[in-house]
Each structure stands twice: as C-alpha cells, then as structure tokens.
Short mmCIF file of C-alpha atoms and ligand atoms in Angstrom, two decimals:
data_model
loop_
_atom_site.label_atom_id
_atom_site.label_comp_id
_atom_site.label_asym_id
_atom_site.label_seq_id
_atom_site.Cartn_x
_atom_site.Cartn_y
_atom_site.Cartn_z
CA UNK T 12 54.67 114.01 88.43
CA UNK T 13 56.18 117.74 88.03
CA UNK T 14 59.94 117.43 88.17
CA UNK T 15 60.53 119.27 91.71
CA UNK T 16 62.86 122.21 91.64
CA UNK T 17 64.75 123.34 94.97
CA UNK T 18 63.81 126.69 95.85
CA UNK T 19 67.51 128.06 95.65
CA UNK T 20 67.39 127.43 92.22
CA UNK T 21 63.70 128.36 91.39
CA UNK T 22 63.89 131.92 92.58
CA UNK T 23 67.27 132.77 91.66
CA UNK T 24 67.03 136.38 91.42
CA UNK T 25 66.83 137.91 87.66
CA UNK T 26 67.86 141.12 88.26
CA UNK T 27 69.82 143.49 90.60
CA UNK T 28 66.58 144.60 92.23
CA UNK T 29 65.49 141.10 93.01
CA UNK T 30 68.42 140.28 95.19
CA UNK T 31 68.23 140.69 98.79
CA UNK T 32 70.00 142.55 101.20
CA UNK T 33 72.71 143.38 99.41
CA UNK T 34 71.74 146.61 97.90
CA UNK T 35 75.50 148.49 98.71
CA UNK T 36 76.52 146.42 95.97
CA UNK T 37 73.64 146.02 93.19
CA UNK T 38 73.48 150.05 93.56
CA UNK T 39 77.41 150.70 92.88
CA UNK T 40 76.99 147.98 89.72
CA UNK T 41 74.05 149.37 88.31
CA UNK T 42 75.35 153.31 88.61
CA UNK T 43 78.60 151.61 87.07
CA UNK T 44 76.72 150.13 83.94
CA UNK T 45 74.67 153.30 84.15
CA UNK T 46 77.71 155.74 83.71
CA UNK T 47 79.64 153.41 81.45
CA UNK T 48 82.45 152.92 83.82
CA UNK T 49 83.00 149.20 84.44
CA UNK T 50 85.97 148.17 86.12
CA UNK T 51 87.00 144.80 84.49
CA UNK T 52 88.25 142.77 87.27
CA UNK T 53 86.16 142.22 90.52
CA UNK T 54 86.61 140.45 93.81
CA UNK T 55 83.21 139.02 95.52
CA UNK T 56 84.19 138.18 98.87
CA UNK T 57 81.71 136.91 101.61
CA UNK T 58 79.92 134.07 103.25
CA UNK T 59 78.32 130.93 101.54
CA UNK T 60 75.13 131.78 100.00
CA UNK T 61 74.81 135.14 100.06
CA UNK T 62 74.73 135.95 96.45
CA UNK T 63 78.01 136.60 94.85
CA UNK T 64 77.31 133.97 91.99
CA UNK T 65 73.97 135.40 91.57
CA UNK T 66 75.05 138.92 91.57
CA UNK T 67 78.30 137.86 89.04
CA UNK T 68 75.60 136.15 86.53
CA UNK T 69 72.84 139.01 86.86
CA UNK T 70 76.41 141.59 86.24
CA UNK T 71 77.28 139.37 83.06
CA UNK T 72 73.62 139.68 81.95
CA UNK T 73 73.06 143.03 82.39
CA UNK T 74 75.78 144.27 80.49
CA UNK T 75 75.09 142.09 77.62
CA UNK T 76 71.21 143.02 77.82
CA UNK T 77 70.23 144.45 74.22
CA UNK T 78 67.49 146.31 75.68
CA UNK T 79 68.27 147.35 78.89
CA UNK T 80 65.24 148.88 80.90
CA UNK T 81 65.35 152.83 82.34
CA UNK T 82 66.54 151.17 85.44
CA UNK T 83 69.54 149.86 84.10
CA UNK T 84 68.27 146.13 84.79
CA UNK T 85 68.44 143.43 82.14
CA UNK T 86 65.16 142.74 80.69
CA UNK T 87 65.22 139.41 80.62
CA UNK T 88 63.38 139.24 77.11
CA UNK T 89 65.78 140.01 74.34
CA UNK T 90 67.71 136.95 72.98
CA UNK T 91 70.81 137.71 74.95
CA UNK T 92 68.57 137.43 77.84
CA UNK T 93 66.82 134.46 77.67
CA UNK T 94 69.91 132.67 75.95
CA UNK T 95 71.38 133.69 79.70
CA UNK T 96 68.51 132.42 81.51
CA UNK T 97 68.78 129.26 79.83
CA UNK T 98 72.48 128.65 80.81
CA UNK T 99 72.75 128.89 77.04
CA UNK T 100 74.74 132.16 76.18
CA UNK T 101 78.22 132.01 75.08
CA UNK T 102 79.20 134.99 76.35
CA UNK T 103 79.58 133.65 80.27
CA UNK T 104 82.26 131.07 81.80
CA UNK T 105 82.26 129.86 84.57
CA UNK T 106 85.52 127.74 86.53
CA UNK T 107 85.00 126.62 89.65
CA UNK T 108 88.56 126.88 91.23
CA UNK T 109 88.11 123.99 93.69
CA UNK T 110 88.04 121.43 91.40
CA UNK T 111 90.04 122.90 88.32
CA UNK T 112 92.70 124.34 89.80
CA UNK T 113 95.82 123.52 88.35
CA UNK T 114 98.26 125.95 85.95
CA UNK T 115 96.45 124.13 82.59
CA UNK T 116 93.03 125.28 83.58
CA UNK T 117 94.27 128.74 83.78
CA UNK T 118 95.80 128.35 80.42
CA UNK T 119 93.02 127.27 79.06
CA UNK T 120 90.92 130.19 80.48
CA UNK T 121 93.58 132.39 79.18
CA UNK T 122 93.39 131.30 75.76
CA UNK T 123 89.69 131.32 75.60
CA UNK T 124 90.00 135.10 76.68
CA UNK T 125 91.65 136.01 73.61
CA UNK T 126 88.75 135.48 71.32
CA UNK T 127 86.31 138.24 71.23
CA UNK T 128 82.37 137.51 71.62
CA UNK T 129 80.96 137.37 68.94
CA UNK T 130 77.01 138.44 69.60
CA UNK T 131 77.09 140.37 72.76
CA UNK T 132 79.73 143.28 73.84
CA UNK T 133 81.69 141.67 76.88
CA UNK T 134 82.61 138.02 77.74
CA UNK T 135 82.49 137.75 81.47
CA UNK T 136 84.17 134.63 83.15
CA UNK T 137 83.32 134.36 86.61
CA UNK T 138 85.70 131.91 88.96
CA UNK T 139 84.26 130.60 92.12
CA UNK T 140 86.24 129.91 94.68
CA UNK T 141 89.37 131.70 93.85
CA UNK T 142 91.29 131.50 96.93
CA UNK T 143 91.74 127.42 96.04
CA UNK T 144 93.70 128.46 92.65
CA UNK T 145 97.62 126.81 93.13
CA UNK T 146 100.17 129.49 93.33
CA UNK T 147 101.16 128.90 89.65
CA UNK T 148 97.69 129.34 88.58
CA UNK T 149 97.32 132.42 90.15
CA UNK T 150 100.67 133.65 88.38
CA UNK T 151 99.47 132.43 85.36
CA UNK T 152 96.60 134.20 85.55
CA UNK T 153 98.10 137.44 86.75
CA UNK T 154 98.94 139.28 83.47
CA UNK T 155 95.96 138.84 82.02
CA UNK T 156 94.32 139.97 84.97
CA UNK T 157 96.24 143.10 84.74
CA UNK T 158 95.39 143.72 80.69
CA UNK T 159 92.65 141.97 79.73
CA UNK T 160 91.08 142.64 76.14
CA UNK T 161 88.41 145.51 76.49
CA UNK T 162 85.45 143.10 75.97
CA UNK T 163 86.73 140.71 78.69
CA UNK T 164 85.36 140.86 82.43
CA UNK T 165 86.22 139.03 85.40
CA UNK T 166 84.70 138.25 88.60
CA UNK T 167 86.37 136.34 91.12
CA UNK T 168 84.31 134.79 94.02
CA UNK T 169 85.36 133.62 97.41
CA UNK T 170 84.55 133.32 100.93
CA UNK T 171 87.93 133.50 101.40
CA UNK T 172 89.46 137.05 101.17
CA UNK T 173 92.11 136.47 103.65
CA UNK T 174 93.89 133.69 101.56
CA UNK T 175 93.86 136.09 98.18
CA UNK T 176 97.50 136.83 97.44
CA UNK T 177 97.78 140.98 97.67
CA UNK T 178 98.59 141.17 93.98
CA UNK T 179 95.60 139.54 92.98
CA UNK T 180 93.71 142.02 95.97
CA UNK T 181 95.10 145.02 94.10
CA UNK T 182 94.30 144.14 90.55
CA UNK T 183 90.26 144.23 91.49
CA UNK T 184 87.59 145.93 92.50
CA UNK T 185 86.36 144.45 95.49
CA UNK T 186 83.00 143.82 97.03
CA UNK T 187 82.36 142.73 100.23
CA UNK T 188 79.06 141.07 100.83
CA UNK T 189 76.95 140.71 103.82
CA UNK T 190 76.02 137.87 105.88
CA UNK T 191 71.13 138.56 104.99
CA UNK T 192 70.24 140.08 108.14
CA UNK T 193 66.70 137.51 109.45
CA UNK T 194 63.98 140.28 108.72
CA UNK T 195 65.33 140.25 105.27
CA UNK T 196 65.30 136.37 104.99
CA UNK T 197 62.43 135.92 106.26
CA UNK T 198 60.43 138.22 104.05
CA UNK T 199 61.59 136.62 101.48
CA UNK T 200 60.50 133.08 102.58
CA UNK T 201 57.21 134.64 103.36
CA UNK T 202 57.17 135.61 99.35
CA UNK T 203 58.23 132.30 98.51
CA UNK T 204 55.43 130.51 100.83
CA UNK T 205 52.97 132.77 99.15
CA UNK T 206 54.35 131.83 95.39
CA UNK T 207 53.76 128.30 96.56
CA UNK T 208 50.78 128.81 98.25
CA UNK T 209 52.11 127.35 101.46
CA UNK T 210 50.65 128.54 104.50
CA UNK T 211 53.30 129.45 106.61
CA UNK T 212 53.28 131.05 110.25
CA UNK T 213 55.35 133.85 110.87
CA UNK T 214 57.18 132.19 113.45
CA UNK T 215 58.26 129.20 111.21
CA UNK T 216 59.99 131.28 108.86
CA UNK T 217 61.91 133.45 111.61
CA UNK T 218 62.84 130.43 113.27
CA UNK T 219 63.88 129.15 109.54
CA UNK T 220 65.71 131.98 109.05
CA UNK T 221 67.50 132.11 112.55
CA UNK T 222 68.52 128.81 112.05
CA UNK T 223 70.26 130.10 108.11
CA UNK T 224 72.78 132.32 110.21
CA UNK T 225 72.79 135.19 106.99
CA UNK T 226 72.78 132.40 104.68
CA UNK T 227 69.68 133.15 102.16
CA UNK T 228 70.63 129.26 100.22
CA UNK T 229 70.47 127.38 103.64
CA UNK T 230 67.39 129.17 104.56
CA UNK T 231 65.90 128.24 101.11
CA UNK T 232 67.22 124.42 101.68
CA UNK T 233 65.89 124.04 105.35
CA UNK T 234 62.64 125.37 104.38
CA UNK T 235 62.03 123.03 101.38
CA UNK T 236 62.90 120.15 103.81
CA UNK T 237 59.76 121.27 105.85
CA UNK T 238 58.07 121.54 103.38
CA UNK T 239 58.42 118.34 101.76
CA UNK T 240 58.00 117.16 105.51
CA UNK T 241 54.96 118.68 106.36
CA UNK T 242 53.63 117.33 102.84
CA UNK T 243 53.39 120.89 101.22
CA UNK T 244 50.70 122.32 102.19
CA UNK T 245 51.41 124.33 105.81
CA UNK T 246 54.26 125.31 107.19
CA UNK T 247 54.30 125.32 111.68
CA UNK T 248 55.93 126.30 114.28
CA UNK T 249 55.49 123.11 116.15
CA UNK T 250 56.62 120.98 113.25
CA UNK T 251 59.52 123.00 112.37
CA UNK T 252 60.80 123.13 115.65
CA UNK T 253 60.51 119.58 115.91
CA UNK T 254 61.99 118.96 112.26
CA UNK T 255 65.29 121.45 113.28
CA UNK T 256 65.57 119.95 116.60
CA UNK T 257 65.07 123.51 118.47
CA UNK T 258 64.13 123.86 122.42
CA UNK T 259 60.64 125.31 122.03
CA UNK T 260 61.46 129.02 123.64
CA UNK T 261 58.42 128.54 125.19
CA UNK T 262 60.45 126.56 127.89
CA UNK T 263 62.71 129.78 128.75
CA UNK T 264 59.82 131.88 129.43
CA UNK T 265 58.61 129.22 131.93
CA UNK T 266 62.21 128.48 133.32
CA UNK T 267 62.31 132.32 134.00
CA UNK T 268 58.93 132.33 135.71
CA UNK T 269 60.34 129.49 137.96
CA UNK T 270 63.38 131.73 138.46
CA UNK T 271 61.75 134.73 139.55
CA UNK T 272 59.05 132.67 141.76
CA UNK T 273 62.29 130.74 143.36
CA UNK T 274 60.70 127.88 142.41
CA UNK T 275 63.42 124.92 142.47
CA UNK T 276 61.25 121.68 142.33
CA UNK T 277 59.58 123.28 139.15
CA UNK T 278 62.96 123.96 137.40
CA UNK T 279 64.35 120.85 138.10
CA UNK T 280 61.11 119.16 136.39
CA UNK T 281 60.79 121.68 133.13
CA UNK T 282 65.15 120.65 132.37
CA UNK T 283 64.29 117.25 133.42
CA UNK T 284 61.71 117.19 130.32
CA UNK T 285 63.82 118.89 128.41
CA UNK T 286 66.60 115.97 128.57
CA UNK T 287 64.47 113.52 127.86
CA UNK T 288 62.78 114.90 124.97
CA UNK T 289 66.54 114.59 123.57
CA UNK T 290 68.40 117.98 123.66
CA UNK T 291 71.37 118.83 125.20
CA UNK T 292 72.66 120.67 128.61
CA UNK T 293 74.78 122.72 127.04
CA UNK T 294 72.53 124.22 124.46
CA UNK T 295 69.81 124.87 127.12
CA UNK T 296 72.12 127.17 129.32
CA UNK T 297 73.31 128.45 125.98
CA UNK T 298 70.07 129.01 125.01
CA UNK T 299 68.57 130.46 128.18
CA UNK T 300 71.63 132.95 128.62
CA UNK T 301 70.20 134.60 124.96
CA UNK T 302 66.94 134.70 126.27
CA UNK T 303 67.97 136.64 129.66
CA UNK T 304 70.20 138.82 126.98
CA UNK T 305 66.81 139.24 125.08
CA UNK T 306 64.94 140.40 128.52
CA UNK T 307 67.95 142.73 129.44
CA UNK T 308 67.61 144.19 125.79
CA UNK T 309 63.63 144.54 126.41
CA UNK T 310 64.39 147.35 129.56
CA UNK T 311 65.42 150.36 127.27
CA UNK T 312 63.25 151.23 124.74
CA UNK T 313 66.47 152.48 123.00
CA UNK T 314 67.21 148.82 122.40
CA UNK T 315 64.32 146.68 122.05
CA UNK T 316 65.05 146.81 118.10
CA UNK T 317 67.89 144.73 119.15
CA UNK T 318 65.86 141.76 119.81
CA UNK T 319 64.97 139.45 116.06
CA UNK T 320 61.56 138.27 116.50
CA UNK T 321 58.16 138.55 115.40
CA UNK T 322 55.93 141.67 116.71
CA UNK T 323 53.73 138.96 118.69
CA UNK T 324 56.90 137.59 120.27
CA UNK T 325 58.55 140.58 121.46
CA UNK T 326 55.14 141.17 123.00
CA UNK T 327 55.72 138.43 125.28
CA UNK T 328 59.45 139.55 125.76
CA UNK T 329 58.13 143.11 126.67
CA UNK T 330 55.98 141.47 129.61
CA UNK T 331 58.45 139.32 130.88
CA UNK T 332 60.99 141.99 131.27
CA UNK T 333 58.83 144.18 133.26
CA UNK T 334 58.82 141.49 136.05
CA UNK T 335 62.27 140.81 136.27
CA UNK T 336 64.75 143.67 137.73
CA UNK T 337 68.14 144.58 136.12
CA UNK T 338 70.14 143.28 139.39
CA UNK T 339 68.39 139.98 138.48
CA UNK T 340 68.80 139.99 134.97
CA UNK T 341 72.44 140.38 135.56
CA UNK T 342 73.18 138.10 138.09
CA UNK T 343 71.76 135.60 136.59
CA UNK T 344 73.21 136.25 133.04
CA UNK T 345 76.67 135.98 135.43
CA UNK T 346 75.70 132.92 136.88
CA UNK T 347 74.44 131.32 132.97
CA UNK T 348 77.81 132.59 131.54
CA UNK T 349 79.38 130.66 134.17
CA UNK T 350 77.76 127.28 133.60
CA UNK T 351 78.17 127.53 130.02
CA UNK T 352 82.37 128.63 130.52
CA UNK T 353 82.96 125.55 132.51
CA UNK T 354 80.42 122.75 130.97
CA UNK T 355 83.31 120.96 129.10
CA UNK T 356 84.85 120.23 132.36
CA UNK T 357 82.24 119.41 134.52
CA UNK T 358 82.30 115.95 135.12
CA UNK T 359 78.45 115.82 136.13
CA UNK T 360 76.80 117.73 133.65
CA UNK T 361 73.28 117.29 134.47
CA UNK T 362 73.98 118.42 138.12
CA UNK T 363 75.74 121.69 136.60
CA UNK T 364 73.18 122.70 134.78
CA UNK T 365 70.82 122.60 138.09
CA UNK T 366 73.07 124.14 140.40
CA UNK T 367 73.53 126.97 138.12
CA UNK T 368 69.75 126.88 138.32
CA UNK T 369 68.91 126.83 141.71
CA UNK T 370 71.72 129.42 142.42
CA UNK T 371 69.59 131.63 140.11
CA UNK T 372 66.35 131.09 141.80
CA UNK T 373 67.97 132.54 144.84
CA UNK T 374 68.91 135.39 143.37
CA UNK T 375 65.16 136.99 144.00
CA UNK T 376 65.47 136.66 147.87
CA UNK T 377 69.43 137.56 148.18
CA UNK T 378 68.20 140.85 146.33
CA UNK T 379 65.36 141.32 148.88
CA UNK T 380 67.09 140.52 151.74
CA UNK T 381 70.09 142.87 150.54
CA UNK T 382 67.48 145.96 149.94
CA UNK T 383 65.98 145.35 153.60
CA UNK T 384 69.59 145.41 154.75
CA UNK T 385 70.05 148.53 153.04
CA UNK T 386 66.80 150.01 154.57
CA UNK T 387 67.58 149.01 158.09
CA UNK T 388 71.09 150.40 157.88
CA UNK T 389 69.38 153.96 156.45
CA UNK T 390 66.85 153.82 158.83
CA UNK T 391 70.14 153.39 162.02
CA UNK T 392 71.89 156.00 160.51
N1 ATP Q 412 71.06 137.96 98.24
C1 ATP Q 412 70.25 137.01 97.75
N2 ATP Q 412 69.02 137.35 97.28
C2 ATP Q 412 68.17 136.41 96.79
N3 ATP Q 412 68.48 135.08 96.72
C3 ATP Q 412 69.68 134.69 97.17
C4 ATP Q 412 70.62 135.63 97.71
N4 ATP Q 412 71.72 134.96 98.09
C5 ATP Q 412 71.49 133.67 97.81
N5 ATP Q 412 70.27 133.50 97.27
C6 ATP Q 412 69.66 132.20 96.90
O1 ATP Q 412 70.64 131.19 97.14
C7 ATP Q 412 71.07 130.59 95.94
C8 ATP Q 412 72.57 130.48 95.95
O2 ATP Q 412 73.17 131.76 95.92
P1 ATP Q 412 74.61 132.02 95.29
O3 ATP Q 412 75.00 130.86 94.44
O4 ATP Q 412 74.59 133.35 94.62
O5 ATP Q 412 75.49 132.07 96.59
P2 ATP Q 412 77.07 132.31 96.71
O6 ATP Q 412 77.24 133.54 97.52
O7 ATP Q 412 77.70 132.25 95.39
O8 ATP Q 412 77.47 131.05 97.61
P3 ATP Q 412 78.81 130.16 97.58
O9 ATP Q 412 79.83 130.92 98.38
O10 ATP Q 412 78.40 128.91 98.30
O11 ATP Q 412 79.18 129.95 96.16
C9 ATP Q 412 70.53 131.46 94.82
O12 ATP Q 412 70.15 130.68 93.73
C10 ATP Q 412 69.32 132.14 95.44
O13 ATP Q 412 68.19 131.32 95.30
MG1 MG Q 413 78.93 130.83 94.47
ZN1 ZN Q 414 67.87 141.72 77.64
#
C-alpha cells in the first residue's frame, strides 16, 4: 500500500505564486528579492494555517535559489532547491518557540548564527511561535536581532502579535497575513479534488471551506477526512454534511416558506426533525438568523456579492428573497436575534425556540393587517 500523505503536506506550495490568497505579501517579497533590498528581520503575524511557515520556507528558498527564474521564483531544480525540498539544506533552521523556549535555546541559536553558510548566500532561521519565547530569551535574542551578520535572516512567526514585546515589534519588518477568504479555499480544494481525481460537488467544497473559517490547513484536514470517509472516490454534499454535523440549509429555506405561509403546525414539525436528527436549538436559530441575513443581503443588487455560495445556490437565495418583504425580513431577524440573546437563560429551550417561531409566522398578517389600517385611515382622511 502507498504510504498516504495528508494533503497539507502534499501540496505545500513551492513557490510565491503557488500560495493562496496572500498575494500583498508574496508581491512585496518577491519585488524585495527582485530589487536586492531584503530587510533581515521579519514578523509573520496571523491566524493558524494561513501560510506564514510556508511563505518563511519558500522566502529562505528563494533567496538561496542558484537559478532563479525571470519571475523571481525559486526554481525548484538547482541543488539548493531540491536540497530545500527535501528538508535537507543546511542553510534553514527552524525553532519552534513553544517547546524550546528557554534562554539556552536562544544561545544556542545565537551561536549557530555566527557561522556563515557555507554553499548558499543567506542562512535564514525561521522561529514559530515567537510570542511563547520567556522574557530572557527574548533579551537574549535582542542584539542579535538588531545586528545580525549580513548573510543571516530571520523570520519570526506568530498568531500572536499582541503579546510581541514593542522592541522586538520595532526591530522587524512585519507582515500581517489574512484569514483565505472561501472562494479562494475552495478553488483550491477543487484543484486538489481534480489532482486526486476525486469527484467533488461544488457544494461540498464550499461547505468544506465554510466550515475552515480562513484556515487553508483545516480546510485541507477536514477534506481528507471525507475523503478517506467516503472511500476516495466522490466527494457529496449529503455525506459531508452528515460527516461535519451541519443542518442541511435546505431546512431554512423550508422553515422560511412556513414563515411566510404562517404555517405553525409545519414549523413546529420541520425543528421537531431537526432535534431528533441530533443538532442543537441554539445553532438552528443561529443558523436561521444568517440565512434571513443572507435573504436581506439578496434585496440590493449592490450587495448580493455579499452572500458566499455557489452560483446555483444564490439562485435559490435570489427567489426566496423576492417573496419575502424587507418589514418581514427585519422583524423577524429582530425576533431570531432575540431568541439567540437569551437562549442561555431560558430554562425551556425547546419551547424558546418555537415561540420565537410562531411569533415570526405572525409577522405576515400583523404586516397586512397594519397596511389595511394604513389604507383605511388614508382613505378617512
Ligand atoms: N496561503 C496558503 N496557500 C496554499 N496552501 C496553504 C496556505 N496556507 C496554508 N496552506 C496549507 O496548509 C499547510 C500549513 O500551512 P503553514 O504551516 O504555512 O501555516 P501557518 O500559517 O504557519 O500555521 P501555524 O500558525 O499553525 O503555524 C501548508 O502545508 C499548506 O498545505
Ligand atoms: Mg507555522
Ligand atoms: Zn533553485
């Protein structure tokens, strides 16, 4: 049997242009290699698997490349290269702060520092999780932060940036990177699926990638679990929902139908199901208040790019939101916003969650009966 690889580590980007989402910062790097003005200390703040320790090792590869190409990208075929790719080259470190953390790990960085490479121009030693160093490390550390030997480049990582000490803060460049927006992840599961030959469905991967929150690792990790669950072959909606343990949105477009037609029995059955196929009160008003949010979002044209899902989705969000009148929208995003505010307390959950429903399937009729009103009262004066 092939020796399985996790995804996160099979397509580990190899070059700037392979990394997603963050272009702000692969663009400033590469014009910085490209006009030979490197600073030597850096600061990669951001989220968990977003790419700083990708982007630090591509940085330490790139400027070691013996052959860089016209693009200023390494070219992942000279000996430096592929002495890189195989976690073989000399000319990286990397300390992971969280677990060596104490003043004699610095030294011992520090001392390595003074020897120059010897194939390669620069020695880059990258420290993850930086904002775990002790205070004595970090004042260890300091002065050769401030003068390191021209061939020496560091990159600090953290998701952490408040708990930096301001004279580490000043002594780097620093690069803030983003939380991978879900088009972006999912596009690049949809490359993955094809690498594999998976057959996914575009909704599998959205909802995959929803689920990451900006995290490009976790996408990679849930969607190898459905994989493997789904015995590798194709990737669906249906079993990924099931698998991530995810209302089916199909329920909220029904709920609102029942809404609009002020049809109580019928909402009282669909959450009924809902509870018993194991989710939770609180996540379904949670849930249903994003949907409204989605329908409000669907009335102006201006802001229907707001809404994250797939063209045949916001199809059905489109519809929806042409039968169901701002007044109502709001009201019952009030009345949802409500329910979800004071769930902790409620002592009778289940009967919150239906109240706050059968107060929104009145909301139809109170805003008839409040336009007739209106009507008569024109009609008097
Ligand atoms: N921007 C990205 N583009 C492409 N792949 C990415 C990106 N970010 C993360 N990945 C994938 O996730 C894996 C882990 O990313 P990486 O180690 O760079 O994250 P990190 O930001 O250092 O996270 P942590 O804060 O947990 O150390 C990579 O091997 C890669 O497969
Ligand atoms: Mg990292
Ligand atoms: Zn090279």
């Amino acid at each position: 049997m092939e020796n399985f690889v996790v995804s996160a580590r099979k397509y580990r980007p190899s070059n700037f242009k392979s990394v997603v989402g963050q272009g702000h910062i692969t663009t400033t790097l590469k014009n910085a290699i490209k006009n030979n003005h490197l600073a030597q200390a850096f600061l990669f703040c951001g989220p968990r698997g977003v790419g700083k320790t990708t982007c630090a090792r591509i940085l330490a590869k790139t400027i070691n490349c013996q052959n860089l190409t016209a693009d200023f990208e390494a070219c992942n075929e000279c000996d430096s290269c592929k002495a890189f790719n195989n976690n073989a080259s000399f000319n990286v470190h990397e300390l992971d702060a969280a677990s060596n953390n104490s003043v004699d790990d610095i030294r011992n960085l520090v001392d390595q520092v003074r020897y120059a490479p010897q194939q390669g121009q620069y020695k880059v030693y990258i420290i993850d999780e930086v904002h775990m160093l002790s205070n004595q490390a970090f004042n260890a550390f300091l002065k050769t932060l401030e003068e390191p030997p021209k061939y020496a480049i560091f990159i600090l990582a953290t998701t952490e940036k408040h708990k930096i000490i301001p004279t580490i803060l000043s002594r780097c460049q620093i690069f803030d990177f983003n939380r991978i927006q879900i088009n972006d992840i999912a596009e690049h599961l949809r490359y993955i699926a094809g690498e594999e030959k998976i057959e996914a469905e575009e909704e599998a991967l959205r909802l995959i990638a929803t689920k990451a929150d900006g995290a490009l690792r976790d996408a990679l990790s849930i969607f190898d679990l459905i994989v493997t669950y789904s015995a590798g072959v194709k990737l669906t909606y249906q079993e990924t929902i099931s698998n991530l343990h995810i209302l089916d949105y199909d329920y909220y477009f029904k709920v609102v139908e029942g809404l609009l037609a002020g049809n109580i029995s019928n909402l009282l059955l669909i959450f009924d199901e809902i509870l018993k196929n194991g989710f939770d009160g609180h996540n379904f008003i949670v849930g249903l208040s994003e949907h409204l949010r989605d329908l409000m979002v669907c009335k102006d044209p201006a802001t229907v790019e707001l809404i994250q899902v797939s063209d045949g989705t916001k199809e059905r969000y489109l519809e929806q939101s042409k039968l169901c009148g701002i007044s109502f929208l709001l009201s019952a995003l009030h009345i949802c916003n409500q329910c979800d505010i004071q769930y902790k307390a409620s002592k009778n959950q289940r009967l919150h969650v239906e109240l706050a429903l059968m107060k929104m399937a009145k909301i139809p009729q109170a805003i008839h009966l409040a336009t007739v009103a209106q009507e008569e009262s024109k009609k008097k004066a």
